[in-house]
Coordinates of C-alpha atoms in Angstrom, one line a residue:
M1 CA -49.4 103.2 245.5
S2 CA -52.4 100.9 244.9
N3 CA -51.8 97.8 242.9
R4 CA -54.6 97.7 240.4
L5 CA -53.3 95.1 238.0
A6 CA -52.7 92.0 240.2
G7 CA -56.3 90.9 240.2
T8 CA -57.0 91.5 236.5
G9 CA -57.8 88.7 234.0
S10 CA -54.8 89.4 231.9
P11 CA -51.3 87.8 232.4
Y12 CA -49.8 90.7 230.6
L13 CA -51.3 93.2 233.1
R14 CA -50.4 91.0 236.0
A15 CA -46.8 90.9 234.8
H16 CA -46.7 94.7 235.3
A17 CA -48.3 94.6 238.8
D18 CA -45.0 95.1 240.6
N19 CA -43.9 98.0 238.4
P20 CA -43.2 101.3 240.3
V21 CA -45.5 102.8 237.7
D22 CA -49.0 103.6 239.2
W23 CA -50.8 101.7 236.5
Y24 CA -54.6 101.6 235.9
P25 CA -56.3 98.9 233.8
W26 CA -58.4 100.0 230.9
G27 CA -61.6 101.6 232.3
E28 CA -63.4 104.8 233.2
E29 CA -61.5 105.3 236.5
A30 CA -58.3 106.2 234.8
F31 CA -59.9 108.9 232.6
A32 CA -61.8 110.3 235.6
E33 CA -58.5 110.6 237.6
A34 CA -56.7 112.3 234.7
A35 CA -59.5 114.8 234.5
R36 CA -59.4 115.4 238.2
R37 CA -55.6 116.0 238.1
D38 CA -55.7 117.8 234.8
V39 CA -52.9 115.6 233.4
P40 CA -52.5 113.7 230.1
V41 CA -53.0 110.0 229.8
L42 CA -50.3 107.5 228.8
I43 CA -51.9 104.4 227.2
S44 CA -49.4 101.5 226.8
I45 CA -50.7 98.7 224.7
G46 CA -49.1 95.3 224.3
Y47 CA -49.5 91.6 225.0
S48 CA -47.8 89.0 227.2
T49 CA -45.7 87.2 224.5
C50 CA -44.5 90.5 222.9
H51 CA -40.7 90.6 223.1
W52 CA -40.3 94.3 222.8
C53 CA -43.0 94.8 225.3
H54 CA -40.9 92.9 227.8
V55 CA -37.8 94.9 226.8
M56 CA -39.6 98.3 227.4
A57 CA -41.0 97.0 230.7
R58 CA -37.5 96.1 232.0
E59 CA -35.8 99.2 230.7
S60 CA -38.4 101.8 231.6
F61 CA -41.4 100.7 233.5
Q62 CA -39.3 98.9 236.1
D63 CA -37.0 102.0 236.4
P64 CA -37.9 104.1 239.5
A65 CA -36.8 107.4 237.9
T66 CA -39.0 106.8 234.8
A67 CA -41.9 105.6 237.0
E68 CA -41.6 108.8 239.1
Q69 CA -41.8 110.9 235.9
L70 CA -44.9 109.0 234.8
N71 CA -46.6 109.1 238.2
R72 CA -46.0 112.8 238.6
G73 CA -47.1 114.0 235.2
F74 CA -49.5 111.4 233.8
V75 CA -52.2 108.8 234.5
S76 CA -50.9 105.6 233.0
I77 CA -53.1 102.9 231.6
K78 CA -51.9 99.4 230.7
V79 CA -53.9 97.6 228.0
D80 CA -53.8 94.0 226.8
R81 CA -54.5 94.3 223.1
E82 CA -55.7 90.7 223.0
E83 CA -58.3 91.4 225.7
H84 CA -59.4 94.7 224.3
P85 CA -59.0 94.5 220.5
Q86 CA -61.4 97.4 219.9
V87 CA -59.2 99.6 222.1
D88 CA -56.1 98.5 220.3
T89 CA -57.5 99.1 216.8
A90 CA -58.9 102.5 217.8
Y91 CA -55.6 103.8 219.1
M92 CA -53.6 102.1 216.4
A93 CA -55.7 104.1 213.9
A94 CA -55.1 107.3 215.8
A95 CA -51.4 106.5 216.2
S96 CA -51.0 106.2 212.4
A97 CA -51.4 110.0 212.3
F98 CA -48.0 110.3 214.0
T99 CA -45.9 107.3 212.9
Q100 CA -46.1 104.7 210.1
D101 CA -43.9 102.3 212.1
L102 CA -46.8 100.8 214.0
G103 CA -46.6 97.8 216.3
W104 CA -46.3 96.8 219.9
P105 CA -45.7 98.1 222.4
L106 CA -47.9 100.9 221.3
T107 CA -47.3 104.1 223.3
V108 CA -50.1 106.7 223.1
F109 CA -50.5 110.0 224.7
A110 CA -54.1 111.3 225.0
T111 CA -56.2 114.0 226.7
P112 CA -58.3 113.1 229.7
S113 CA -61.2 112.6 227.2
G114 CA -59.1 109.9 225.4
R115 CA -58.2 111.9 222.3
V116 CA -54.7 111.2 221.0
F117 CA -52.2 114.0 220.5
H118 CA -48.9 112.0 220.2
A119 CA -48.0 108.3 219.7
G120 CA -45.1 106.0 219.0
T121 CA -44.1 102.4 219.7
Y122 CA -41.0 101.3 221.6
F123 CA -38.9 104.0 223.1
P124 CA -35.5 103.1 224.6
P125 CA -34.2 104.5 227.9
V126 CA -31.5 106.4 226.1
A127 CA -31.6 107.9 222.6
R128 CA -30.8 105.2 220.0
G129 CA -30.5 106.2 216.3
Q130 CA -33.7 108.0 215.3
L131 CA -35.5 106.9 218.5
P132 CA -35.5 109.5 221.3
A133 CA -35.1 108.4 224.9
F134 CA -38.4 107.6 226.6
G135 CA -37.7 110.1 229.4
T136 CA -37.1 112.8 226.8
V137 CA -40.5 112.0 225.1
L138 CA -42.2 112.2 228.5
A139 CA -40.7 115.6 229.3
A140 CA -41.6 116.9 225.8
V141 CA -45.2 115.7 226.1
R142 CA -45.5 117.2 229.6
E143 CA -44.1 120.5 228.4
A144 CA -46.5 120.6 225.5
W145 CA -49.4 119.8 227.8
T146 CA -48.6 122.6 230.2
E147 CA -47.2 125.3 227.9
R148 CA -49.1 124.7 224.6
R149 CA -52.5 123.3 225.8
A150 CA -54.5 124.9 223.0
E151 CA -52.2 123.5 220.4
V152 CA -52.3 120.0 221.9
E153 CA -56.1 119.9 222.2
G154 CA -56.5 121.3 218.7
L155 CA -54.3 118.5 217.3
A156 CA -56.2 115.9 219.3
G157 CA -59.5 117.2 218.0
A158 CA -58.2 117.2 214.4
V159 CA -57.1 113.6 214.6
A160 CA -60.4 112.5 216.1
E161 CA -62.3 114.5 213.5
A162 CA -60.3 112.9 210.7
L163 CA -61.1 109.4 212.0
E164 CA -64.8 110.2 212.5
S165 CA -65.1 111.6 209.0
S166 CA -63.5 108.6 207.3
E167 CA -66.4 106.7 205.9
S168 CA -66.5 103.2 204.7
A169 CA -66.9 102.7 201.0
D170 CA -70.3 102.1 199.5
P171 CA -71.3 98.5 199.0
S172 CA -70.1 96.9 195.8
P173 CA -71.1 93.6 194.1
V174 CA -69.7 90.4 195.5
P175 CA -66.7 89.5 193.3
D176 CA -67.4 86.9 190.6
E177 CA -65.2 84.1 189.4
A178 CA -63.2 86.2 187.0
A179 CA -62.5 88.9 189.7
L180 CA -61.5 86.2 192.2
T181 CA -59.1 84.6 189.7
A182 CA -57.6 88.0 189.1
A183 CA -57.2 88.6 192.9
A184 CA -55.6 85.2 193.3
N185 CA -53.2 85.9 190.4
E186 CA -52.2 89.2 191.9
I187 CA -51.3 87.4 195.2
V188 CA -49.4 84.6 193.4
A189 CA -47.4 87.2 191.5
R190 CA -45.9 88.2 194.9
E191 CA -44.7 84.7 195.7
D192 CA -41.1 84.2 196.7
R193 CA -40.3 81.3 194.3
R194 CA -36.9 80.7 195.9
H195 CA -37.9 80.4 199.6
G196 CA -41.7 79.9 199.4
G197 CA -44.3 82.2 200.9
F198 CA -44.5 85.9 200.3
G199 CA -42.3 89.0 200.9
T200 CA -38.8 89.4 202.2
A201 CA -38.3 90.0 205.9
P202 CA -39.9 89.8 208.3
K203 CA -41.8 86.9 206.8
F204 CA -45.2 85.8 208.1
P205 CA -47.2 82.6 207.4
V206 CA -50.2 84.6 206.3
A207 CA -52.6 81.7 206.8
T208 CA -55.6 83.8 205.8
T209 CA -54.1 84.3 202.3
L210 CA -53.1 80.7 202.0
R211 CA -56.6 79.6 202.7
F212 CA -58.0 81.8 199.9
L213 CA -55.5 80.4 197.5
Q214 CA -56.5 76.9 198.4
A215 CA -60.2 77.8 197.7
Q216 CA -59.0 79.1 194.3
G217 CA -57.2 75.9 193.5
R218 CA -53.7 77.4 193.7
T219 CA -52.5 74.5 195.7
D220 CA -49.0 74.6 194.1
V221 CA -48.3 78.0 195.7
V222 CA -49.6 76.8 199.1
A223 CA -47.7 73.6 198.9
R224 CA -44.4 75.5 198.3
A225 CA -45.1 77.8 201.2
L226 CA -46.1 75.1 203.6
D227 CA -43.2 72.9 202.7
A228 CA -40.7 75.8 203.2
M229 CA -42.2 76.7 206.5
A230 CA -42.4 73.2 207.8
T231 CA -38.8 72.4 207.0
S232 CA -37.4 75.7 208.3
E233 CA -36.7 77.1 211.7
L234 CA -40.2 78.6 211.8
C235 CA -41.5 75.2 212.7
D236 CA -40.3 74.0 216.1
E237 CA -39.2 70.5 216.7
D238 CA -42.4 69.7 218.6
G239 CA -44.6 70.7 215.7
G240 CA -45.7 74.2 216.7
F241 CA -45.1 77.2 214.4
F242 CA -43.5 80.5 215.5
R243 CA -45.1 83.9 214.9
Y244 CA -42.8 84.9 212.0
A245 CA -39.2 84.7 210.7
T246 CA -36.9 87.6 210.7
Q247 CA -35.1 86.4 207.5
Q248 CA -36.4 85.8 204.0
D249 CA -35.5 82.1 204.1
W250 CA -37.6 81.6 207.2
A251 CA -34.6 81.6 209.4
V252 CA -34.2 83.2 212.9
P253 CA -37.8 83.1 214.1
H254 CA -39.5 85.5 216.4
Y255 CA -40.1 82.9 218.9
E256 CA -43.6 83.5 220.3
R257 CA -46.1 80.9 219.3
M258 CA -49.7 82.0 218.8
L259 CA -52.9 80.0 219.0
T260 CA -54.2 81.9 215.9
D261 CA -51.4 81.0 213.6
N262 CA -51.3 77.4 214.6
A263 CA -55.0 76.8 214.4
Q264 CA -55.2 78.3 210.9
L265 CA -52.1 76.5 209.7
L266 CA -53.7 73.2 210.9
D267 CA -56.5 73.9 208.4
V268 CA -54.0 74.7 205.7
A269 CA -52.1 71.5 206.4
I270 CA -55.3 69.3 206.3
D271 CA -56.4 70.9 203.0
A272 CA -52.9 70.5 201.6
G273 CA -52.8 66.8 202.5
R274 CA -49.9 67.2 204.9
A275 CA -51.0 64.9 207.7
D276 CA -47.5 65.0 209.2
V277 CA -47.6 68.8 209.6
A278 CA -51.1 68.6 210.9
R279 CA -50.2 66.1 213.6
G280 CA -47.3 68.3 214.7
I281 CA -49.6 71.3 215.1
A282 CA -52.3 69.3 216.9
H283 CA -49.7 68.0 219.3
F284 CA -48.6 71.5 220.1
L285 CA -52.1 72.7 220.6
L286 CA -53.1 69.9 222.9
T287 CA -49.9 69.5 224.9
V288 CA -48.8 73.2 225.2
L289 CA -51.7 75.6 224.7
Q290 CA -54.7 73.7 226.0
R291 CA -55.5 74.6 229.6
A292 CA -56.6 72.0 232.2
E293 CA -60.2 73.5 232.3
G294 CA -60.5 72.9 228.5
G295 CA -59.9 76.2 226.7
F296 CA -56.8 77.1 224.7
G297 CA -54.4 79.7 225.9
A298 CA -53.6 82.6 223.7
A299 CA -49.9 82.1 223.1
Q300 CA -46.6 80.8 224.4
D301 CA -43.9 83.3 225.2
S302 CA -40.6 83.8 223.3
E303 CA -38.6 84.3 226.5
S304 CA -37.7 82.0 229.4
V305 CA -35.2 81.8 232.1
I306 CA -32.1 79.7 231.5
D307 CA -29.3 79.5 234.0
G308 CA -30.8 82.5 235.8
Q309 CA -30.9 84.7 232.8
R310 CA -33.8 85.8 230.6
S311 CA -33.3 84.3 227.1
E312 CA -35.3 85.0 224.0
G313 CA -35.6 81.8 222.1
G314 CA -33.0 79.9 224.1
Y315 CA -35.4 77.2 225.1
Y316 CA -36.5 76.6 221.6
R317 CA -33.0 76.3 220.3
R318 CA -32.4 73.3 222.5
P319 CA -33.3 69.9 221.2
V320 CA -36.6 68.6 222.6
A321 CA -34.8 66.0 224.7
E322 CA -32.8 68.7 226.5
R323 CA -35.9 70.9 227.2
E324 CA -37.2 68.5 229.8
R325 CA -34.8 69.9 232.4
L326 CA -35.7 73.5 231.6
Q327 CA -38.6 75.6 232.7
P328 CA -40.6 76.2 229.5
P329 CA -41.6 79.7 228.4
A330 CA -44.9 80.8 230.0
V331 CA -48.2 80.3 228.3
D332 CA -50.6 83.2 228.3
G333 CA -53.6 81.3 229.7
K334 CA -56.3 83.8 228.6
V335 CA -59.1 81.9 226.9
I336 CA -60.1 84.2 224.0
T337 CA -63.5 83.3 222.7
G338 CA -62.9 83.8 218.9
W339 CA -59.4 82.3 219.0
N340 CA -60.8 79.2 220.7
G341 CA -63.3 79.1 217.9
L342 CA -60.5 78.9 215.4
A343 CA -58.9 76.0 217.3
I344 CA -62.2 74.2 217.8
A345 CA -62.9 74.3 214.1
A346 CA -59.5 73.3 213.0
L347 CA -59.3 70.4 215.4
A348 CA -62.8 69.2 214.6
R349 CA -62.0 69.2 210.8
A350 CA -58.6 67.7 211.2
G351 CA -59.8 65.1 213.7
A352 CA -62.5 64.0 211.3
A353 CA -60.2 63.9 208.3
L354 CA -57.5 61.8 210.0
G355 CA -59.6 59.8 212.4
E356 CA -58.2 61.4 215.5
Q357 CA -61.0 61.3 218.0
S358 CA -58.9 62.8 220.7
W359 CA -58.6 66.0 218.7
I360 CA -62.4 66.2 218.3
D361 CA -62.7 65.5 222.0
A362 CA -60.3 68.4 222.7
G363 CA -62.5 70.7 220.6
V364 CA -65.6 69.6 222.5
H365 CA -63.9 70.3 225.8
A366 CA -62.8 73.8 224.7
A367 CA -66.3 74.5 223.4
E368 CA -67.9 73.5 226.6
T369 CA -65.5 75.7 228.6
V370 CA -66.0 78.8 226.4
L371 CA -69.8 78.5 226.3
A372 CA -70.0 78.0 230.1
V373 CA -67.2 80.4 231.4
N374 CA -66.8 83.2 228.9
R375 CA -70.1 84.9 229.9
D376 CA -71.1 88.0 231.9
A377 CA -73.7 88.1 234.7
A378 CA -76.4 88.6 232.1
G379 CA -75.3 85.5 230.1
R380 CA -73.7 87.4 227.2
L381 CA -70.5 86.1 225.7
V382 CA -67.4 88.1 226.7
R383 CA -64.0 88.3 225.1
T384 CA -61.8 86.4 227.5
S385 CA -61.5 84.4 230.7
L386 CA -58.6 83.4 232.8
D387 CA -58.5 80.5 235.2
G388 CA -62.2 80.1 234.9
V389 CA -63.0 83.7 235.7
P390 CA -64.6 85.8 232.9
A391 CA -63.2 89.2 232.1
A392 CA -65.4 92.3 231.5
A393 CA -64.1 92.9 228.0
V394 CA -67.0 92.6 225.5
A395 CA -67.0 89.9 222.7
T396 CA -66.4 91.3 219.2
D397 CA -67.9 90.3 215.9
A398 CA -64.8 88.2 215.3
D399 CA -65.3 86.4 218.5
L400 CA -68.9 85.6 217.6
G401 CA -68.3 84.6 214.1
L402 CA -65.2 82.4 214.8
L403 CA -66.9 80.7 217.7
A404 CA -70.1 80.0 215.7
D405 CA -68.1 78.5 212.8
G406 CA -66.1 76.4 215.3
L407 CA -69.4 75.0 216.7
F408 CA -70.7 74.2 213.2
A409 CA -67.5 72.3 212.5
L410 CA -67.9 70.5 215.8
A411 CA -71.4 69.5 214.9
L412 CA -70.2 67.9 211.7
A413 CA -67.3 66.1 213.3
T414 CA -69.4 64.7 216.2
G415 CA -72.7 64.3 214.5
D416 CA -74.3 66.1 217.4
V417 CA -76.8 68.7 216.1
R418 CA -76.8 70.5 219.5
W419 CA -73.5 72.1 218.5
A420 CA -75.0 73.5 215.3
T421 CA -78.0 75.0 217.1
R422 CA -75.6 76.6 219.7
G423 CA -73.7 77.9 216.7
L424 CA -76.8 79.6 215.4
E425 CA -77.5 81.1 218.8
V426 CA -74.0 82.6 218.9
L427 CA -74.2 83.9 215.3
D428 CA -77.5 85.6 216.1
A429 CA -76.1 87.5 219.0
D430 CA -75.0 91.1 218.6
A431 CA -71.5 92.3 219.4
A432 CA -71.2 95.3 221.8
A433 CA -69.0 98.3 221.4
D434 CA -66.3 98.9 224.1
P435 CA -68.2 100.9 226.7
V436 CA -65.3 103.2 227.5
L437 CA -64.7 104.1 223.9
A438 CA -68.4 104.7 223.5
A439 CA -68.7 106.8 226.6
H440 CA -65.9 109.1 225.5
A441 CA -67.0 109.2 221.8
I442 CA -63.5 107.9 220.9
P443 CA -63.7 106.9 217.2
A444 CA -63.7 103.2 216.6
A445 CA -61.5 102.1 213.8
A446 CA -63.2 100.7 210.7
D447 CA -63.2 97.0 210.3
G448 CA -59.8 96.3 208.7
G449 CA -58.5 93.6 206.5
D450 CA -57.6 90.0 207.2
G451 CA -54.0 90.0 208.5
D452 CA -53.0 87.3 211.0
L453 CA -56.6 86.3 211.5
P454 CA -60.0 87.0 210.0
S455 CA -61.5 90.4 210.6
G456 CA -64.9 90.7 212.3
T457 CA -66.7 91.1 209.0
S458 CA -64.9 88.1 207.5
A459 CA -65.5 85.9 210.5
R460 CA -69.2 86.8 210.6
A461 CA -69.5 86.2 206.8
A462 CA -67.8 82.8 206.9
A463 CA -70.1 81.6 209.7
E464 CA -73.2 82.8 207.9
L465 CA -72.0 81.0 204.8
T466 CA -71.5 77.8 206.7
A467 CA -75.0 78.1 208.3
W468 CA -76.5 78.5 204.8
R469 CA -74.6 75.4 203.5
L470 CA -76.0 73.4 206.4
G471 CA -79.5 74.4 205.3
A472 CA -80.3 76.9 208.0
G473 CA -82.0 79.2 205.6
E474 CA -81.4 81.5 202.6
Q475 CA -81.2 84.5 205.0
H476 CA -77.8 83.3 206.0
R477 CA -76.5 83.5 202.5
E478 CA -78.0 86.9 202.1
R479 CA -76.2 88.1 205.3
A480 CA -72.9 86.7 204.1
A481 CA -73.3 88.4 200.8
A482 CA -74.1 91.7 202.4
L483 CA -71.1 91.5 204.7
V484 CA -68.8 90.7 201.7
S485 CA -70.4 93.4 199.6
A486 CA -69.6 96.0 202.3
R487 CA -65.9 95.3 202.0
A488 CA -65.6 94.0 198.5
A489 CA -64.1 97.1 196.9
Q490 CA -61.4 97.3 199.6
A491 CA -60.7 93.6 199.2
M492 CA -60.2 93.8 195.5
R493 CA -57.8 96.7 195.9
Q494 CA -55.8 94.8 198.5
P495 CA -56.4 91.1 197.9
F496 CA -53.3 90.0 199.8
G497 CA -54.7 91.5 203.0
S498 CA -58.2 90.2 202.4
G499 CA -57.8 86.5 202.2
S500 CA -60.6 85.5 204.6
L501 CA -63.2 87.8 203.0
L502 CA -62.2 86.6 199.5
R503 CA -62.5 83.0 200.6
V504 CA -66.1 83.7 201.6
A505 CA -66.7 85.5 198.3
A506 CA -65.4 82.4 196.5
G507 CA -68.0 80.4 198.4
L508 CA -70.7 82.7 197.3
A509 CA -69.6 82.8 193.7
R510 CA -70.1 79.1 193.0
P511 CA -72.7 76.5 194.1
P512 CA -71.4 74.6 197.1
R513 CA -70.7 70.9 197.0
Q514 CA -72.3 69.3 200.0
I515 CA -71.8 65.6 200.8
V516 CA -74.0 63.8 203.2
A517 CA -72.9 60.2 204.0
V518 CA -75.6 58.3 205.9
T519 CA -74.0 55.4 207.6
S520 CA -73.9 53.6 210.9
E521 CA -70.2 52.9 210.3
P522 CA -68.5 56.3 210.8
R523 CA -65.0 54.8 210.1
G524 CA -66.1 52.5 207.3
A525 CA -65.2 52.6 203.7
L526 CA -68.1 54.7 202.6
A527 CA -67.4 57.3 205.3
I528 CA -63.7 57.4 204.4
A529 CA -64.6 57.9 200.7
A530 CA -67.0 60.7 201.6
R531 CA -64.3 62.5 203.8
S532 CA -61.7 62.1 201.0
A533 CA -63.8 63.9 198.4
E534 CA -63.3 67.6 197.7
A535 CA -66.4 69.3 199.1
D536 CA -67.4 72.6 200.8
L537 CA -69.3 70.7 203.5
T538 CA -69.0 67.0 204.5
A539 CA -71.3 65.3 207.0
V540 CA -70.9 61.7 208.0
L541 CA -74.0 60.9 210.1
T542 CA -76.0 58.0 211.3
P543 CA -79.7 57.9 210.2
Q544 CA -80.7 59.0 213.7
Q545 CA -78.3 61.9 213.5
V546 CA -79.6 62.9 210.1
R547 CA -83.1 63.0 211.5
A548 CA -82.0 65.2 214.4
F549 CA -80.4 67.7 212.0
A550 CA -83.5 67.8 209.9
A551 CA -85.8 68.2 212.9
A552 CA -83.6 71.1 214.1
G553 CA -84.3 73.0 210.9
F554 CA -81.2 72.2 208.8
A555 CA -82.9 71.6 205.4
L556 CA -79.8 69.9 203.8
F557 CA -80.7 66.8 205.8
D558 CA -84.4 66.7 205.0
E559 CA -85.5 63.2 203.8
R560 CA -81.9 61.9 203.8
D561 CA -82.4 59.2 206.5
G562 CA -84.3 56.7 204.5
V563 CA -81.4 54.4 203.7
D564 CA -78.4 53.4 205.8
G565 CA -75.2 53.2 203.8
V566 CA -75.5 55.8 201.0
V567 CA -73.8 59.0 200.0
H568 CA -75.8 62.0 198.8
D569 CA -73.7 64.3 196.6
C570 CA -75.3 67.7 196.3
R571 CA -74.4 70.8 194.4
G572 CA -76.2 73.8 195.8
F573 CA -78.8 71.6 197.6
V574 CA -79.6 69.7 194.3
C575 CA -78.5 66.1 195.0
R576 CA -77.6 63.4 192.6
L577 CA -79.0 59.9 193.1
P578 CA -77.4 58.4 196.2
V579 CA -74.6 55.8 195.8
S580 CA -73.7 53.0 198.1
D581 CA -70.4 52.0 196.5
P582 CA -67.4 53.9 197.9
A583 CA -65.8 53.8 194.5
L584 CA -68.6 55.8 193.0
V585 CA -68.0 58.8 195.4
A586 CA -66.3 61.3 193.1
V587 CA -63.1 62.6 194.7
A588 CA -62.9 65.8 192.7
R589 CA -65.6 68.5 192.4

């Protein structure tokens, strides 16, 4: 049996390299082999810190009898959903035709052309409640393939046709202030006033939603949620937040810790004025997730080995002082382009707000790594890298939007306009479709809402909005508005799952407040006053840096370099008379 996973750029795939299953990585080779053998395809999708993925691997994929059943009757493909998000969303959409209990591991059965005819999630080795045994499922699928081929192919075609015919809604107007207030009120009505946050169990941080509420001034709701999470088991003793809680009162966490959640919660904490929470998150990002080469790993596992046994959460349940003698849970070292953009932006903003230069430096290091390493031979950005080696997976719209916005934040935090120009270059690039999906005409899922992180549409729109606020041109506002318009109707129907898009809509609905402090003392009283004010964009720059931004085409900074030691307070690019007294810098909008 050839070992095809060991040399891949995914720790998740590498963890399955010693399975007796004859795995293929995602690619054309697997489908060609299935066509040659005339067998169905098993597509198993998960990620390295997924607990139930680990469980199914131990129970089934390490089992020789199950592996023999798979190898004899199927071509098996292992997919890292974090490396191939387009593949994950396409097959998740198809799987919804067969089960509403979606999640990971996602277990999909498809024809050699990639069309789905059956799907589920976790299957146990023996029947358990309503879940059939995995071996029974495999036997039934194989029997259907050999005995009822026409029925199977007809079902697969019907699912594909249904997905292809589902059209996105027509563009609708960008929500105005009244509509955004109504959306915020609808979200607030779902608040758990007893425990903070939203929903019952499982309970997620939903940082995308919290960020929208902050933009709408519902800081009371956000404060209650953040306080509840920060004082619960969801927040580890070292400051990092776990993925979600299994109980309504934030107890009993699902112990994996994601870069995405923590980066976004760092932004929430800074805007909420919770420096203590922000410092804890930054400590986790810099000491646990940041890799030696500069980029941030995707997540830290929930499981570790304690006293020779696999333990879910056992490491985290020990006091920090006791952990020093234990091997910590593994970190998935994949450097994901967009997720690093989230971390770069959050660390840049938090570092500037709290005067933590090391946080800004960490963002610079990560940005340098991503821009240098996460590229293909033609120089195009790719989705991920591992240990300095880029993977083949294409960068998505979310990758490009999140990275661009991170670079803009880095430009403002460092005063170096080169980061802003690099951000525009990234934003102007086009995302590519997954080549295997495209080659097989496998329907791509429509851009969904904002769940645990911004969708591709929302990420692009947010970066375009920032570019406009920087003065890069009215075309960027127009692009942001067009992106929001394309999903506005859906967002208003489901505001809870559209926080990132609605936050951009809020930024379009009112003139931005832009503060430009021109000072040679970046930590002086005037600079501190500027950073303490509520604003959509804050720049603290020396006169030389102001001139560099203006020369690079960022019109916000035109003719702002004449006097050292003043603050320009602008509303939609119309600025008041500059002030030099820190006390005259208005804190509120």
